[in-house]
Amino acid sequence: MMMKKSIFENLGRKMLIRIDYLGGVAALFTYSLLETLRSDKRGNKLTRDILVKQIFFTGYNAFPIISIIALLLGVVVIIQMVTALSQFGIEEMIGTIRNIVILRELGPILTAIIILGRSDPAI
């Protein structure tokens, strides 16, 4: 006869599977980083040079376009907020809402999308 497993057993099993997965990802990242930084192999200098060039291309060179898009997006969001909030008479909340909407929520997501859209085809 088969016994029904408790909710705690199922939850514990799922947590162990996730922890095992995250441990594997962390181990892969650590091993890759150590192999990249190790200087006893001949190909590592070339790997480091390519890695530095790729980071420069993806991050530093993308900064101007990300800044322009962020500025334009911020202006549009603020104009929309002023229009919407003036109907309720709470214009003084614009700064707080702007910080929440743009800086916390939209900023990181749109930066990632812009970098992916710009750099992914070039890679």
PDB file of C-alpha atoms in Angstrom:
ATOM      1  CA  MET A   1       0.000   0.000   0.000  1.00  0.00           C
ATOM      2  CA  MET A   2       1.353   3.406  -0.968  1.00  0.00           C
ATOM      3  CA  MET A   3       1.487   6.099   1.700  1.00  0.00           C
ATOM      4  CA  LYS A   4       0.713   9.671   0.834  1.00  0.00           C
ATOM      5  CA  LYS A   5       3.667  12.008   1.286  1.00  0.00           C
ATOM      6  CA  SER A   6       3.269  15.011   3.512  1.00  0.00           C
ATOM      7  CA  ILE A   7       3.455  18.528   2.225  1.00  0.00           C
ATOM      8  CA  PHE A   8       6.702  19.005   4.150  1.00  0.00           C
ATOM      9  CA  GLU A   9       8.363  16.093   2.358  1.00  0.00           C
ATOM     10  CA  ASN A  10       7.403  17.523  -1.027  1.00  0.00           C
ATOM     11  CA  LEU A  11       8.528  21.000  -0.039  1.00  0.00           C
ATOM     12  CA  GLY A  12      11.817  19.669   1.327  1.00  0.00           C
ATOM     13  CA  ARG A  13      12.479  17.650  -1.837  1.00  0.00           C
ATOM     14  CA  LYS A  14      11.825  20.688  -4.043  1.00  0.00           C
ATOM     15  CA  MET A  15      14.121  22.844  -1.906  1.00  0.00           C
ATOM     16  CA  LEU A  16      16.914  20.251  -2.069  1.00  0.00           C
ATOM     17  CA  ILE A  17      16.607  20.091  -5.862  1.00  0.00           C
ATOM     18  CA  ARG A  18      16.851  23.890  -6.113  1.00  0.00           C
ATOM     19  CA  ILE A  19      19.784  24.073  -3.698  1.00  0.00           C
ATOM     20  CA  ASP A  20      21.580  21.355  -5.657  1.00  0.00           C
ATOM     21  CA  TYR A  21      21.005  23.273  -8.907  1.00  0.00           C
ATOM     22  CA  LEU A  22      22.213  26.575  -7.456  1.00  0.00           C
ATOM     23  CA  GLY A  23      25.261  24.827  -5.995  1.00  0.00           C
ATOM     24  CA  GLY A  24      26.111  23.460  -9.420  1.00  0.00           C
ATOM     25  CA  VAL A  25      25.752  26.890 -11.014  1.00  0.00           C
ATOM     26  CA  ALA A  26      27.944  28.444  -8.314  1.00  0.00           C
ATOM     27  CA  ALA A  27      30.568  25.725  -8.775  1.00  0.00           C
ATOM     28  CA  LEU A  28      30.584  26.219 -12.558  1.00  0.00           C
ATOM     29  CA  PHE A  29      30.945  29.993 -12.171  1.00  0.00           C
ATOM     30  CA  THR A  30      33.757  29.633  -9.616  1.00  0.00           C
ATOM     31  CA  TYR A  31      35.629  27.058 -11.710  1.00  0.00           C
ATOM     32  CA  SER A  32      35.284  29.213 -14.839  1.00  0.00           C
ATOM     33  CA  LEU A  33      36.506  32.318 -13.025  1.00  0.00           C
ATOM     34  CA  LEU A  34      39.490  30.508 -11.516  1.00  0.00           C
ATOM     35  CA  GLU A  35      40.460  29.000 -14.874  1.00  0.00           C
ATOM     36  CA  THR A  36      40.228  32.397 -16.538  1.00  0.00           C
ATOM     37  CA  LEU A  37      42.413  34.063 -13.918  1.00  0.00           C
ATOM     38  CA  ARG A  38      44.978  31.251 -13.707  1.00  0.00           C
ATOM     39  CA  SER A  39      48.155  32.248 -15.539  1.00  0.00           C
ATOM     40  CA  ASP A  40      49.888  28.900 -16.029  1.00  0.00           C
ATOM     41  CA  LYS A  41      48.192  28.104 -19.337  1.00  0.00           C
ATOM     42  CA  ARG A  42      49.144  29.655 -22.666  1.00  0.00           C
ATOM     43  CA  GLY A  43      45.618  30.377 -23.881  1.00  0.00           C
ATOM     44  CA  ASN A  44      44.528  32.298 -20.783  1.00  0.00           C
ATOM     45  CA  LYS A  45      46.168  35.571 -21.853  1.00  0.00           C
ATOM     46  CA  LEU A  46      44.177  35.459 -25.082  1.00  0.00           C
ATOM     47  CA  THR A  47      41.025  34.550 -23.143  1.00  0.00           C
ATOM     48  CA  ARG A  48      41.531  37.456 -20.724  1.00  0.00           C
ATOM     49  CA  ASP A  49      42.167  39.885 -23.587  1.00  0.00           C
ATOM     50  CA  ILE A  50      38.997  38.809 -25.376  1.00  0.00           C
ATOM     51  CA  LEU A  51      37.008  38.963 -22.123  1.00  0.00           C
ATOM     52  CA  VAL A  52      38.217  42.504 -21.370  1.00  0.00           C
ATOM     53  CA  LYS A  53      37.421  43.662 -24.928  1.00  0.00           C
ATOM     54  CA  GLN A  54      33.951  42.120 -24.730  1.00  0.00           C
ATOM     55  CA  ILE A  55      33.187  43.759 -21.378  1.00  0.00           C
ATOM     56  CA  PHE A  56      34.403  47.103 -22.753  1.00  0.00           C
ATOM     57  CA  PHE A  57      32.213  46.748 -25.849  1.00  0.00           C
ATOM     58  CA  THR A  58      29.135  45.556 -23.990  1.00  0.00           C
ATOM     59  CA  GLY A  59      29.289  47.924 -21.024  1.00  0.00           C
ATOM     60  CA  TYR A  60      31.317  51.055 -21.651  1.00  0.00           C
ATOM     61  CA  ASN A  61      30.505  51.596 -25.320  1.00  0.00           C
ATOM     62  CA  ALA A  62      26.782  51.039 -24.676  1.00  0.00           C
ATOM     63  CA  PHE A  63      26.638  53.742 -22.001  1.00  0.00           C
ATOM     64  CA  PRO A  64      25.799  56.717 -24.298  1.00  0.00           C
ATOM     65  CA  ILE A  65      22.830  55.031 -25.980  1.00  0.00           C
ATOM     66  CA  ILE A  66      21.550  53.694 -22.658  1.00  0.00           C
ATOM     67  CA  SER A  67      21.784  57.183 -21.157  1.00  0.00           C
ATOM     68  CA  ILE A  68      19.860  58.788 -24.025  1.00  0.00           C
ATOM     69  CA  ILE A  69      17.107  56.181 -23.936  1.00  0.00           C
ATOM     70  CA  ALA A  70      16.886  56.415 -20.129  1.00  0.00           C
ATOM     71  CA  LEU A  71      16.580  60.207 -20.300  1.00  0.00           C
ATOM     72  CA  LEU A  72      13.854  60.070 -22.945  1.00  0.00           C
ATOM     73  CA  LEU A  73      11.973  57.345 -21.090  1.00  0.00           C
ATOM     74  CA  GLY A  74      12.202  59.303 -17.844  1.00  0.00           C
ATOM     75  CA  VAL A  75      10.806  62.423 -19.496  1.00  0.00           C
ATOM     76  CA  VAL A  76       7.894  60.495 -20.988  1.00  0.00           C
ATOM     77  CA  VAL A  77       7.063  58.762 -17.702  1.00  0.00           C
ATOM     78  CA  ILE A  78       7.212  62.017 -15.742  1.00  0.00           C
ATOM     79  CA  ILE A  79       4.975  63.820 -18.246  1.00  0.00           C
ATOM     80  CA  GLN A  80       2.467  60.989 -18.049  1.00  0.00           C
ATOM     81  CA  MET A  81       2.592  60.999 -14.244  1.00  0.00           C
ATOM     82  CA  VAL A  82       2.058  64.781 -14.037  1.00  0.00           C
ATOM     83  CA  THR A  83      -0.954  64.461 -16.315  1.00  0.00           C
ATOM     84  CA  ALA A  84      -2.425  61.538 -14.393  1.00  0.00           C
ATOM     85  CA  LEU A  85      -1.662  62.787 -10.868  1.00  0.00           C
ATOM     86  CA  SER A  86      -2.958  66.314 -11.470  1.00  0.00           C
ATOM     87  CA  GLN A  87      -6.427  64.821 -11.844  1.00  0.00           C
ATOM     88  CA  PHE A  88      -6.244  63.676  -8.220  1.00  0.00           C
ATOM     89  CA  GLY A  89      -4.389  66.725  -6.869  1.00  0.00           C
ATOM     90  CA  ILE A  90      -1.325  64.845  -5.650  1.00  0.00           C
ATOM     91  CA  GLU A  91       1.421  66.380  -7.793  1.00  0.00           C
ATOM     92  CA  GLU A  92       3.787  66.393  -4.797  1.00  0.00           C
ATOM     93  CA  MET A  93       4.046  62.586  -5.051  1.00  0.00           C
ATOM     94  CA  ILE A  94       5.771  62.739  -8.455  1.00  0.00           C
ATOM     95  CA  GLY A  95       9.297  62.421  -7.014  1.00  0.00           C
ATOM     96  CA  THR A  96       8.477  59.390  -4.907  1.00  0.00           C
ATOM     97  CA  ILE A  97       6.587  57.625  -7.651  1.00  0.00           C
ATOM     98  CA  ARG A  98       9.332  58.457 -10.161  1.00  0.00           C
ATOM     99  CA  ASN A  99      11.937  56.853  -7.932  1.00  0.00           C
ATOM    100  CA  ILE A 100       9.868  53.735  -7.537  1.00  0.00           C
ATOM    101  CA  VAL A 101       8.828  53.374 -11.161  1.00  0.00           C
ATOM    102  CA  ILE A 102      11.931  54.397 -13.064  1.00  0.00           C
ATOM    103  CA  LEU A 103      14.884  53.742 -10.786  1.00  0.00           C
ATOM    104  CA  ARG A 104      13.722  50.555  -9.092  1.00  0.00           C
ATOM    105  CA  GLU A 105      11.528  48.879 -11.676  1.00  0.00           C
ATOM    106  CA  LEU A 106      12.045  50.063 -15.239  1.00  0.00           C
ATOM    107  CA  GLY A 107      15.695  51.107 -15.096  1.00  0.00           C
ATOM    108  CA  PRO A 108      17.375  47.713 -14.642  1.00  0.00           C
ATOM    109  CA  ILE A 109      14.964  45.897 -16.950  1.00  0.00           C
ATOM    110  CA  LEU A 110      15.255  48.379 -19.794  1.00  0.00           C
ATOM    111  CA  THR A 111      19.045  48.605 -19.405  1.00  0.00           C
ATOM    112  CA  ALA A 112      19.277  44.835 -19.775  1.00  0.00           C
ATOM    113  CA  ILE A 113      16.971  44.835 -22.803  1.00  0.00           C
ATOM    114  CA  ILE A 114      18.933  47.639 -24.482  1.00  0.00           C
ATOM    115  CA  ILE A 115      22.266  45.927 -23.858  1.00  0.00           C
ATOM    116  CA  LEU A 116      20.906  42.640 -25.167  1.00  0.00           C
ATOM    117  CA  GLY A 117      19.404  44.304 -28.234  1.00  0.00           C
ATOM    118  CA  ARG A 118      22.587  46.219 -28.982  1.00  0.00           C
ATOM    119  CA  SER A 119      25.299  43.737 -28.069  1.00  0.00           C
ATOM    120  CA  ASP A 120      23.768  40.331 -28.778  1.00  0.00           C
ATOM    121  CA  PRO A 121      23.854  40.617 -32.586  1.00  0.00           C
ATOM    122  CA  ALA A 122      27.443  41.842 -32.459  1.00  0.00           C
ATOM    123  CA  ILE A 123      28.578  38.972 -30.253  1.00  0.00           C
TER     124      ILE A 123
END
